[in-house]
Amino acid sequence: MSATPPLPRWADLVLLPLINLAAAFLVCGLIVLAIGEDPIKALQVMINGAFVYPGSLGYTLYYTTNFIFTGLAVAVAFHAQMFNIGGEGQAYVGGLGAALVGLFVAPYLPSIVAIPLAVGAAALFGAAWAFIPGYLQAKRDSHIVITTIMFNFLAGALMVWLLAGPLIQPGQQSPQSSEIAASSFLPTLQGMMGNFGVKVANSPLNMSFGIALLAMLVFYILIWKTRLGYNIRAVGKNQQAARYAGINVPRVIIITLAISGGFAGLMATNEILGVNHRAVLNFTAGYGFTGIAVALMGRNHPIGIFLASLLFGALYQGGAELDFEFKSITREMVLLIQGMIILFSGALAHMFNPPLARFLAKVLPGKGDQDV
Amino acid sequence: MSDFWMQLLLTFDATLRVATPLMLCAMAGIFSERSGVVDISLEGKLLTGAFVAAAVASLTGSAWLGLFAAIAASMTMSMIHGFATITHKGDQVVSGVAINLLASGITVITGIALFHRGGQTPSLFGDARFHKIELPLVETFDAIPVFGTIYRELISGHSILTYIALLAVPMASLVLYRTRFGLRLRAVGEVPEAVDSAGISVTWLRYRALLVGGALCGIAGAYLSTSHGANFVREMSAGKGYIALAAVIFGNWRPLRALMACLLFGFLDAATPRLQGVEFPVIGEIPSELMLAAPYIITVLLLAGFIGKPTPPAAIGQPYDK
């Protein structure tokens, strides 16, 4: 292994992710072929469904919003070498925070106060749900992967209990809360553009997309421009060294996890404040797990996370189109693609790296050789 | 026998049924994790096994063929995990997440392609299912007061796969603690360097541990869809793989203790429907969500060191670099 030359930076950042992505799609294409359908046609249907049909781009960006939040959540923890697999539960509980404000506080407030409060509550509840596993990891050495998995299930049980019990809409049988106050609805793009007389096709895209873009900026500044971000990265690179340098490692771990949970909780702004306008069962729908794929593909950088989120947004929206066009391929195809992407760009990250590096070292005129 | 005791007996009986896939998956988890490979893909392997067992049983009419196919499919998933984490030294948790997603996707896609029933498989009848088997001497023991009832209701009358699961626990214990393979497997999860320097292949040992785990998860999957249930429905593993993982931790990575955890978790599950609407003195009715969440709460408390302290294998989660 030591004979492997280093990969050039551009290849590491652009070429390798593309190769991994291509491998994932190739395997999925073979599976589609195996069940007797045309993979090229399936891809076309997905692209049309994601970008071409009227309103489809709005839907794609609506899904993208969710993935930006959950992707940032996983990525911030990755920077501290922590695996937060609990984005699903944190987003779920974040939705509880947003809904509680929307139900009980917002009716007495104008939008300009109600919306920031509800958004803040989503982040705060998500952060609190991640704080506990973070605390247990930092202070009691409980493995974060296991505790966050357990907390996903606990969030599920808590929400079922609340939505079928104390928070259930009076007179309703299905487990969901009453509608939140209109002052806490996030304005849709359609509505906002309508104010300026611009017509936009119908889609659920709303202000939370803007919040997501803002969150990316916050993420960038936090990780690379602040002392806390430096500490997070130092803990991620080498805990011993970080402790020796005077960094309070347990504190940094707890704060990182809380921030991570906060990002995940913000996902609820899109689903609860933007679209459903009430707390419903399982609104997280696996978006938290997709965040893992997004962070891995996006290399824990906001730009990469945005591109990966866009990809997954397109996959989700285009995948829904598969249901209409095909008899035997459905949107579950997206789960498969997602699994393959995590496998190739995450678990098998080291597979294509050495051969590619050797190949490039041979092909490219060798300024690397002179260094060696 | 009074009504209460009969109810309790029936709850224990249900406990064994619910705990069967947990026991098998927990043993799978122990083999894999004792060799140093984190296995959160128990869930995905269980789901894969369940689908393949039901699909093959439905196509061939044989539950046994379904079982063998489930074992093969689940072992294949294990090999993907091994290829990524042992051969290519990938992150074991990431690989596990990938396998769980792959399983969720491919079971539904193949199910729809084969059966056109929205991801379900057709209902299984006759030989395509594992049925309850009556142990010998049930009639004879009926004459004995208490024991006869216990034998008839609790010990007899389970699927063969439940008995296999019960047997898997002492077998796992025996293999891990009384064979050369088991000794080496435990060593490779603690100090892989030592095993390597003794000239034994770390890679091959870990692959074998994963293969054993895959086989056990396959049996557990077959139990879900061809014995406990009568067909495959999407996401039918419903978190059981994660509960089994909790049982592994709760059992401190030891087979017999993990069995106890599986039975405890199974009992909580089996008791839940029976306790609905029952008012307890002082505390009143227990919400069923709390009962279902109990395994997770207990595991978190354990991990936090409030009930004993778990000691995971020392080299767990680390790819071995020569």
XYZ file of C-alpha atoms in Angstrom:
694
model
C 0.000 0.000 0.000
C 2.814 2.377 0.841
C 3.858 2.349 -2.814
C 0.620 4.060 -3.789
C 1.258 7.629 -4.968
C -1.004 10.314 -3.487
C -4.109 11.242 -5.438
C -4.057 14.749 -6.964
C -6.450 17.083 -5.186
C -8.789 17.620 -8.140
C -9.065 13.868 -8.654
C -9.800 13.316 -4.988
C -12.497 15.982 -4.881
C -14.129 15.541 -8.283
C -13.062 12.430 -10.130
C -13.243 9.904 -7.290
C -16.762 10.864 -6.127
C -17.918 10.681 -9.747
C -16.377 7.233 -10.167
C -18.066 6.046 -6.964
C -21.366 7.518 -8.122
C -21.009 5.883 -11.525
C -20.288 2.528 -9.884
C -23.405 2.862 -7.713
C -25.588 3.705 -10.700
C -24.024 0.935 -12.758
C -24.900 -1.716 -10.183
C -28.432 -0.336 -9.835
C -28.756 -0.313 -13.630
C -27.747 -3.971 -13.738
C -30.403 -4.751 -11.124
C -33.036 -2.932 -13.195
C -31.874 -4.928 -16.208
C -32.129 -8.135 -14.199
C -35.777 -7.531 -13.359
C -36.459 -7.011 -17.045
C -36.757 -3.249 -17.415
C -34.743 -0.702 -19.341
C -32.321 1.178 -17.048
C -31.735 3.991 -19.565
C -35.458 4.598 -19.812
C -35.731 4.514 -16.013
C -33.011 7.149 -15.770
C -34.779 9.292 -18.362
C -38.058 9.041 -16.473
C -36.297 10.089 -13.292
C -34.575 13.058 -14.909
C -37.827 14.210 -16.525
C -39.653 13.756 -13.251
C -37.027 15.682 -11.340
C -36.322 18.632 -13.622
C -38.428 18.787 -16.774
C -42.112 18.533 -15.893
C -43.731 21.792 -14.703
C -43.289 22.217 -10.967
C -40.889 19.271 -10.770
C -37.908 21.477 -10.009
C -39.814 22.948 -7.064
C -40.458 19.451 -5.712
C -36.822 18.512 -6.262
C -35.661 21.559 -4.310
C -38.221 20.797 -1.601
C -36.611 17.379 -1.065
C -33.169 18.971 -1.449
C -33.992 21.212 1.531
C -34.504 18.191 3.790
C -31.249 16.621 2.694
C -29.211 19.788 3.187
C -30.319 19.870 6.822
C -29.762 16.190 7.574
C -26.540 16.171 5.539
C -25.135 19.116 7.510
C -26.171 17.339 10.720
C -24.177 14.223 9.885
C -21.260 16.243 8.500
C -20.750 18.463 11.551
C -20.502 15.358 13.717
C -18.167 13.696 11.208
C -15.792 16.633 11.616
C -15.407 15.603 15.244
C -15.092 11.964 14.141
C -18.506 11.254 15.676
C -21.101 9.210 13.817
C -24.529 10.686 14.443
C -26.863 8.062 13.034
C -29.779 9.627 14.913
C -30.727 12.431 12.521
C -34.021 10.689 11.953
C -35.041 10.906 15.608
C -33.634 14.408 16.079
C -35.626 15.710 13.119
C -38.706 13.951 14.481
C -38.379 15.594 17.886
C -37.472 18.876 16.175
C -40.873 18.623 14.523
C -42.411 18.326 17.967
C -40.750 21.604 18.991
C -41.959 23.403 15.867
C -45.470 21.997 16.286
C -45.693 22.917 19.977
C -44.833 26.546 19.198
C -47.174 26.511 16.210
C -50.017 25.080 18.283
C -49.741 26.872 21.594
C -47.675 30.048 21.178
C -48.088 31.185 17.589
C -51.858 31.850 17.788
C -51.075 34.909 19.915
C -48.231 36.220 17.769
C -47.679 37.785 14.362
C -45.681 35.834 11.765
C -42.584 37.942 12.204
C -42.211 36.632 15.771
C -43.954 33.274 15.445
C -41.819 31.962 12.585
C -38.406 32.592 14.198
C -39.719 31.106 17.441
C -41.003 27.971 15.725
C -37.803 27.582 13.697
C -35.742 28.077 16.843
C -37.829 25.505 18.703
C -37.240 22.946 15.946
C -33.488 23.442 16.229
C -33.578 23.462 20.019
C -35.617 20.268 20.348
C -33.414 18.515 17.808
C -30.334 19.696 19.685
C -31.750 18.466 22.986
C -32.463 15.030 21.527
C -28.836 14.779 20.360
C -27.458 16.325 23.528
C -28.261 13.235 25.604
C -26.325 10.761 23.418
C -23.581 13.377 23.155
C -23.403 13.688 26.920
C -23.423 9.917 27.361
C -20.594 9.586 24.826
C -18.476 12.324 26.329
C -19.008 11.650 30.011
C -19.979 8.007 30.275
C -18.260 6.513 27.258
C -21.472 5.105 25.751
C -20.962 4.509 22.067
C -22.675 7.236 20.092
C -23.700 4.959 17.205
C -25.682 2.647 19.451
C -27.242 5.347 21.608
C -28.346 7.429 18.619
C -29.929 4.330 17.032
C -31.778 3.711 20.302
C -32.847 7.364 20.423
C -34.362 7.063 16.941
C -36.664 4.367 18.259
C -37.352 6.319 21.436
C -38.310 9.361 19.361
C -40.634 7.152 17.349
C -42.331 5.779 20.465
C -42.595 9.245 22.034
C -44.192 10.756 18.941
C -46.671 7.891 18.509
C -47.689 8.297 22.114
C -48.045 12.096 21.828
C -49.817 12.118 18.481
C -52.218 9.319 19.403
C -52.704 10.705 22.896
C -52.180 14.169 24.375
C -51.642 16.007 21.066
C -54.241 14.249 18.925
C -56.578 16.486 16.967
C -59.896 16.427 18.838
C -62.483 14.336 17.069
C -59.863 12.648 14.867
C -59.020 8.959 14.766
C -55.720 9.135 12.894
C -52.698 10.025 15.006
C -51.879 13.619 14.055
C -51.996 16.985 15.805
C -54.359 19.862 15.071
C -53.307 22.399 12.451
C -50.712 24.880 13.706
C -51.556 28.600 13.697
C -51.338 30.242 10.279
C -48.872 32.792 11.648
C -46.268 30.027 11.902
C -46.684 28.789 8.297
C -43.540 29.323 6.261
C -44.437 31.241 3.084
C -44.243 29.160 -0.095
C -42.213 30.248 -3.094
C -45.452 30.355 -5.050
C -46.980 32.766 -2.547
C -43.863 34.927 -2.264
C -43.450 35.226 -6.033
C -47.179 35.789 -6.393
C -46.781 38.968 -4.359
C -44.511 40.292 -7.081
C -46.876 39.155 -9.808
C -44.596 36.325 -10.909
C -46.310 33.019 -11.614
C -44.526 29.884 -10.427
C -45.750 26.314 -10.945
C -47.374 24.665 -7.943
C -44.852 23.036 -5.583
C -44.241 22.658 -1.860
C -41.010 24.660 -2.052
C -41.012 27.196 0.773
C -38.894 29.551 2.834
C -37.100 26.679 4.571
C -34.986 26.323 1.412
C -33.612 29.766 2.260
C -33.048 28.652 5.844
C -31.146 25.650 4.492
C -28.884 27.871 2.379
C -28.287 30.016 5.439
C -27.495 26.895 7.468
C -24.832 25.976 4.893
C -23.207 29.362 5.380
C -23.381 29.000 9.172
C -21.835 25.548 8.842
C -18.959 26.882 6.740
C -18.193 29.742 9.113
C -18.551 27.534 12.174
C -16.236 24.782 10.975
C -13.513 26.819 9.259
C -13.674 30.322 10.701
C -14.314 29.971 14.430
C -12.393 28.740 17.432
C -15.104 26.175 18.169
C -14.842 24.845 14.627
C -11.097 24.513 15.007
C -11.622 22.638 18.238
C -14.179 20.349 16.592
C -11.763 19.497 13.803
C -8.903 19.035 16.237
C -10.954 16.574 18.298
C -11.848 14.793 15.072
C -8.257 14.514 13.911
C -6.731 13.377 17.170
C -8.445 13.384 20.540
C -5.238 12.888 22.512
C -3.490 15.743 20.775
C -6.539 17.958 21.204
C -6.636 17.226 24.930
C -2.908 17.878 25.190
C -3.429 21.208 23.440
C -5.815 22.212 26.191
C -9.088 21.549 24.417
C -11.881 20.354 26.667
C -12.690 17.286 24.568
C -15.899 16.105 26.311
C -17.304 19.634 26.100
C -16.538 19.881 22.383
C -18.143 16.473 21.737
C -21.325 17.444 23.577
C -21.574 20.806 21.797
C -20.873 19.222 18.407
C -23.615 16.661 18.892
C -26.058 19.350 20.009
C -25.269 21.417 16.902
C -25.655 18.310 14.787
C -29.046 17.632 16.330
C -29.983 21.267 15.786
C -29.333 20.989 12.043
C -31.366 17.772 11.931
C -34.177 19.408 13.898
C -34.343 22.235 11.364
C -35.447 19.699 8.780
C -38.820 19.866 10.510
C -39.218 23.508 9.451
C -39.683 22.300 5.885
C -42.028 19.437 6.701
C -44.047 20.847 9.608
C -43.987 24.641 9.160
C -43.720 24.584 5.379
C -45.834 21.695 4.117
C -47.875 19.600 6.550
C -48.799 22.456 8.898
C -49.292 19.916 11.675
C -47.267 17.204 13.368
C -47.865 13.902 11.591
C -46.525 10.388 12.054
C -43.216 9.506 10.392
C -42.818 12.758 8.515
C -39.068 12.158 8.629
C -39.544 9.287 6.149
C -35.892 8.207 6.166
C -34.501 11.664 5.320
C -32.289 11.446 8.401
C -30.592 8.319 7.078
C -30.198 9.886 3.649
C -28.200 12.586 5.424
C -25.463 10.002 5.942
C -25.202 9.412 2.193
C -25.306 13.153 1.576
C -22.487 13.891 4.026
C -20.335 11.062 2.666
C -20.804 12.123 -0.944
C -20.473 15.802 -0.130
C -17.190 15.208 1.706
C -18.510 17.095 4.761
C -18.278 20.409 2.917
C -21.324 22.675 2.415
C -20.847 22.912 -1.356
C -20.509 19.159 -1.676
C -23.478 18.686 0.635
C -25.560 21.023 -1.522
C -24.684 19.114 -4.697
C -25.309 15.747 -3.041
C -28.622 17.034 -1.636
C -29.629 18.186 -5.095
C -28.786 14.745 -6.430
C -30.868 13.034 -3.768
C -33.664 15.580 -4.152
C -33.747 14.735 -7.849
C -33.659 11.015 -7.048
C -36.588 11.277 -4.648
C -38.707 13.417 -6.933
C -37.732 11.456 -10.047
C -38.170 8.204 -8.146
C -41.791 9.087 -7.425
C -42.253 9.313 -11.186
C -41.098 5.707 -11.572
C -44.307 4.564 -9.868
C -46.388 6.026 -12.693
C -44.272 4.948 -15.624
C -43.253 1.424 -14.729
C -45.023 -1.664 -13.482
C -42.115 -3.217 -11.708
C -39.793 -0.416 -10.663
C -40.998 1.836 -7.896
C -39.617 4.566 -5.725
C -37.916 1.931 -3.585
C -35.343 2.025 -6.378
C -34.173 5.197 -4.669
C -33.418 3.289 -1.455
C -31.329 0.901 -3.476
C -29.426 3.698 -5.221
C -28.924 5.363 -1.856
C -27.587 2.144 -0.339
C -25.214 1.683 -3.271
C -23.977 5.265 -2.985
C -23.277 4.817 0.736
C -21.565 1.525 -0.015
C -19.323 2.862 -2.782
C -18.554 6.363 -1.547
C -18.550 5.428 2.148
C -17.742 1.835 2.996
C -15.769 1.138 -0.163
C -14.125 4.581 -0.200
C -10.694 2.979 -0.369
C -11.450 0.634 -3.235
C -10.983 2.857 -6.278
C -8.503 5.202 -4.631
C -5.183 3.285 -4.994
C -5.749 2.024 -8.562
C -6.861 5.489 -9.666
C -3.854 7.081 -8.006
C -1.482 4.629 -9.695
C -3.204 5.158 -13.031
C -3.008 8.945 -12.797
C 0.613 8.837 -11.707
C 1.402 6.846 -14.851
C -0.658 8.929 -17.252
C 0.013 12.448 -16.029
C 3.408 13.983 -16.743
C 5.105 13.355 -13.432
C 5.776 16.347 -11.297
C 4.874 13.919 -8.485
C 7.818 11.745 -9.478
C 10.323 14.527 -8.878
C 9.030 14.990 -5.369
C 9.396 11.321 -4.547
C -54.706 -24.013 36.954
C -56.013 -20.575 37.770
C -56.635 -18.033 35.080
C -53.693 -15.837 36.036
C -51.189 -18.657 35.835
C -52.602 -19.794 32.535
C -52.282 -16.225 31.186
C -48.704 -16.039 32.409
C -47.932 -19.374 30.818
C -49.385 -18.221 27.510
C -47.364 -15.011 27.760
C -44.195 -17.051 28.234
C -45.237 -19.133 25.273
C -45.622 -15.978 23.170
C -42.301 -14.726 24.542
C -40.512 -17.687 22.995
C -42.146 -16.989 19.639
C -41.250 -13.299 19.689
C -37.748 -13.962 20.981
C -36.846 -16.536 18.306
C -35.594 -14.063 15.662
C -33.972 -11.993 18.424
C -32.007 -14.987 19.718
C -30.773 -15.946 16.257
C -29.814 -12.390 15.333
C -28.177 -11.807 18.692
C -25.995 -14.894 18.223
C -25.155 -13.597 14.747
C -24.223 -10.253 16.265
C -22.051 -11.936 18.886
C -20.069 -13.899 16.303
C -19.508 -10.850 14.170
C -18.745 -8.381 16.958
C -16.596 -10.825 18.914
C -14.399 -11.022 15.820
C -14.093 -7.230 15.856
C -16.628 -6.302 13.182
C -19.481 -3.983 14.230
C -22.717 -5.364 12.883
C -25.595 -2.931 12.630
C -26.559 -4.724 9.426
C -28.357 -7.451 11.402
C -31.565 -5.649 10.502
C -30.881 -5.721 6.766
C -29.791 -9.344 6.798
C -32.907 -10.315 8.732
C -35.094 -8.479 6.218
C -33.277 -10.065 3.271
C -33.657 -13.502 4.819
C -37.349 -12.950 5.431
C -37.982 -11.899 1.855
C -35.936 -14.611 0.183
C -37.411 -17.348 2.382
C -40.981 -16.320 1.577
C -40.261 -15.773 -2.108
C -38.526 -19.097 -2.621
C -41.042 -20.961 -0.452
C -43.836 -19.440 -2.485
C -42.223 -20.304 -5.827
C -41.164 -23.848 -4.923
C -43.743 -24.753 -2.298
C -41.018 -25.844 0.083
C -40.307 -24.067 3.338
C -36.977 -25.852 3.586
C -35.791 -24.600 0.205
C -36.906 -21.160 1.348
C -34.834 -21.528 4.487
C -31.688 -22.545 2.612
C -32.134 -19.746 0.098
C -32.612 -17.272 2.952
C -29.391 -18.464 4.565
C -27.533 -18.087 1.260
C -28.953 -14.599 0.640
C -28.198 -13.395 4.128
C -24.666 -14.778 3.898
C -24.248 -12.878 0.629
C -25.150 -9.669 2.459
C -22.565 -10.609 5.092
C -19.981 -11.005 2.375
C -20.712 -7.515 1.048
C -20.158 -6.262 4.587
C -16.948 -8.269 4.787
C -15.713 -7.144 1.390
C -16.191 -3.511 2.360
C -14.953 -3.638 5.942
C -12.384 -6.462 6.016
C -10.926 -6.468 2.510
C -11.192 -2.735 1.840
C -11.021 -1.602 5.480
C -14.116 0.557 5.114
C -16.042 2.029 8.023
C -18.093 -0.759 9.577
C -21.010 1.416 10.629
C -21.248 3.061 7.211
C -21.223 -0.339 5.543
C -23.947 -1.535 7.914
C -26.134 1.456 7.094
C -25.616 0.778 3.382
C -26.635 -2.859 3.746
C -29.773 -1.974 5.681
C -30.814 0.476 2.950
C -29.965 -2.009 0.199
C -32.103 -4.618 1.930
C -35.048 -2.220 2.280
C -34.851 -1.354 -1.403
C -34.089 -4.669 -3.023
C -36.658 -6.726 -1.104
C -39.502 -4.480 -2.287
C -38.199 -4.103 -5.849
C -37.651 -7.827 -6.364
C -40.927 -8.558 -4.592
C -42.856 -6.352 -6.989
C -41.003 -7.709 -10.011
C -41.746 -11.315 -9.008
C -45.238 -11.147 -7.536
C -46.823 -7.792 -8.494
C -48.371 -7.381 -5.065
C -46.878 -4.093 -3.955
C -43.861 -5.773 -2.370
C -45.686 -8.542 -0.525
C -45.341 -12.203 -1.319
C -48.390 -14.459 -1.719
C -49.708 -16.228 1.363
C -47.982 -19.487 2.122
C -49.841 -22.718 2.817
C -49.004 -26.302 3.689
C -45.423 -27.353 3.103
C -44.401 -23.835 2.170
C -44.539 -22.930 5.858
C -42.949 -24.229 9.018
C -45.761 -25.311 11.284
C -45.940 -25.944 15.002
C -44.624 -29.315 15.914
C -45.978 -31.320 18.806
C -43.256 -32.892 20.867
C -43.614 -36.556 21.791
C -45.235 -37.604 25.070
C -47.589 -34.596 25.280
C -50.540 -36.944 25.837
C -48.639 -38.923 28.444
C -47.553 -35.871 30.439
C -51.079 -34.437 30.396
C -51.785 -36.731 33.312
C -49.215 -34.916 35.482
C -50.898 -31.815 36.951
C -48.746 -28.715 36.558
C -45.915 -30.080 34.442
C -48.305 -31.553 31.879
C -49.807 -28.139 31.107
C -46.438 -26.441 31.007
C -45.085 -29.112 28.687
C -48.087 -28.898 26.371
C -48.431 -25.116 26.265
C -44.918 -23.785 26.717
C -42.381 -26.418 25.716
C -44.209 -28.237 22.962
C -45.983 -26.681 20.004
C -43.339 -24.388 18.493
C -41.894 -24.215 15.041
C -38.730 -26.217 14.398
C -36.955 -22.890 13.877
C -37.701 -21.877 17.465
C -36.030 -25.051 18.687
C -33.096 -24.338 16.362
C -32.841 -20.845 17.874
C -32.877 -22.269 21.395
C -30.187 -24.714 20.357
C -28.143 -22.000 18.675
C -27.422 -20.347 22.008
C -25.587 -23.231 23.747
C -23.987 -24.053 20.393
C -22.672 -20.509 20.086
C -21.395 -20.704 23.644
C -19.713 -24.021 22.934
C -18.105 -22.849 19.712
C -16.896 -19.579 21.212
C -15.509 -20.981 24.449
C -14.680 -24.620 23.740
C -13.243 -24.766 20.235
C -10.017 -23.599 18.652
C -12.016 -21.553 16.132
C -13.884 -19.841 18.972
C -10.728 -19.053 20.896
C -9.109 -17.545 17.818
C -12.292 -15.670 16.955
C -12.411 -14.071 20.385
C -8.713 -13.273 20.198
C -9.083 -11.573 16.840
C -11.661 -9.257 18.340
C -9.382 -8.353 21.225
C -5.790 -8.364 19.944
C -5.705 -9.083 16.220
C -1.931 -8.450 16.144
C -1.380 -11.466 18.394
C -3.482 -13.712 16.174
C -1.678 -12.425 13.112
C 1.750 -12.970 14.602
C 0.760 -16.552 15.388
C 0.441 -17.003 11.639
C -3.351 -17.125 11.557
C -5.218 -15.053 9.017
C -7.209 -12.243 10.630
C -9.066 -11.690 7.366
C -10.232 -15.285 6.957
C -11.278 -15.540 10.612
C -13.394 -12.419 10.388
C -14.947 -13.566 7.122
C -15.899 -16.860 8.748
C -17.417 -15.042 11.725
C -19.525 -12.972 9.344
C -20.574 -16.085 7.420
C -21.829 -17.719 10.621
C -23.686 -14.515 11.437
C -25.203 -14.383 7.968
C -26.475 -17.946 8.261
C -28.088 -17.251 11.638
C -29.774 -14.079 10.365
C -31.055 -16.037 7.382
C -32.732 -18.560 9.700
C -34.205 -15.696 11.701
C -35.578 -14.148 8.507
C -37.103 -17.437 7.401
C -38.761 -17.693 10.797
C -40.385 -14.265 10.377
C -41.927 -14.892 6.972
C -42.479 -18.648 6.771
C -43.174 -19.649 10.351
C -44.306 -16.744 12.536
C -45.950 -15.033 9.567
C -47.350 -16.589 6.414
C -45.850 -14.231 3.847
C -43.380 -11.381 3.464
C -44.543 -7.818 3.954
C -42.299 -4.817 3.354
C -40.132 -3.756 6.296
C -41.314 -6.803 8.238
C -38.117 -6.921 10.299
C -39.408 -3.704 11.936
C -36.346 -2.962 14.054
C -35.885 -6.503 15.412
C -32.300 -6.525 14.178
C -31.587 -3.432 16.256
C -33.281 -4.942 19.314
C -31.077 -8.010 18.839
C -28.065 -5.695 18.720
C -29.270 -4.166 21.976
C -29.521 -7.682 23.394
C -25.919 -8.356 22.363
C -24.764 -5.293 24.277
C -27.072 -6.065 27.180
C -25.657 -9.572 27.255
C -22.153 -8.152 27.314
C -21.305 -10.013 24.077
C -21.907 -13.408 25.764
C -24.407 -15.937 24.340
C -26.184 -17.020 27.531
C -26.574 -13.492 28.873
C -27.722 -12.272 25.466
C -30.333 -15.050 25.542
C -31.614 -13.651 28.834
C -31.836 -10.195 27.263
C -33.699 -11.595 24.251
C -36.176 -13.348 26.538
C -36.623 -10.176 28.592
C -37.204 -8.046 25.473
C -39.443 -10.755 24.045
C -41.448 -10.896 27.256
C -41.983 -7.122 27.243
C -43.200 -7.399 23.659
C -45.459 -10.376 24.384
C -46.917 -8.776 27.495
C -47.762 -5.471 25.767
C -51.050 -6.466 24.101
C -52.079 -8.374 27.231
C -51.609 -5.330 29.444
C -53.646 -2.957 27.343
C -56.501 -1.539 29.357
C -55.219 -3.138 32.552
C -55.165 -0.702 35.466
C -52.305 -1.214 37.870
C -52.494 -0.050 41.464
C -50.737 3.320 41.950
C -49.320 3.690 38.413
C -52.527 3.022 36.461
C -52.377 1.867 32.860
C -48.962 1.538 31.230
C -48.891 3.090 27.742
C -48.070 0.415 25.166
C -45.529 2.788 23.563
C -43.575 2.750 26.818
C -43.560 -1.042 26.807
C -42.334 -1.101 23.208
C -39.664 1.491 23.972
C -38.483 -0.388 27.073
C -35.725 -2.414 25.342
C -34.190 0.792 24.015
C -34.488 2.619 27.332
C -32.947 -0.287 29.218
C -30.079 -0.504 26.720
C -29.337 3.219 26.935
C -29.317 3.023 30.729
C -26.967 0.065 30.534
C -24.676 1.812 28.078
C -24.632 4.823 30.335
C -23.272 2.594 33.053
C -26.295 2.865 35.327
C -26.836 -0.919 35.310
C -23.422 -2.563 35.273
C -20.856 -1.668 32.640
C -20.641 -3.295 29.238
C -17.175 -4.309 28.034
C -17.111 -4.550 24.249
C -14.357 -6.491 22.456
C -11.229 -4.336 22.534
C -10.561 -4.249 18.792
C -14.162 -3.728 17.727
C -14.713 -1.289 14.895
C -11.084 -1.126 13.834
C -10.081 -2.488 10.454
C -6.944 -4.575 10.848
C -3.886 -3.051 9.196
C -0.850 -5.256 8.967
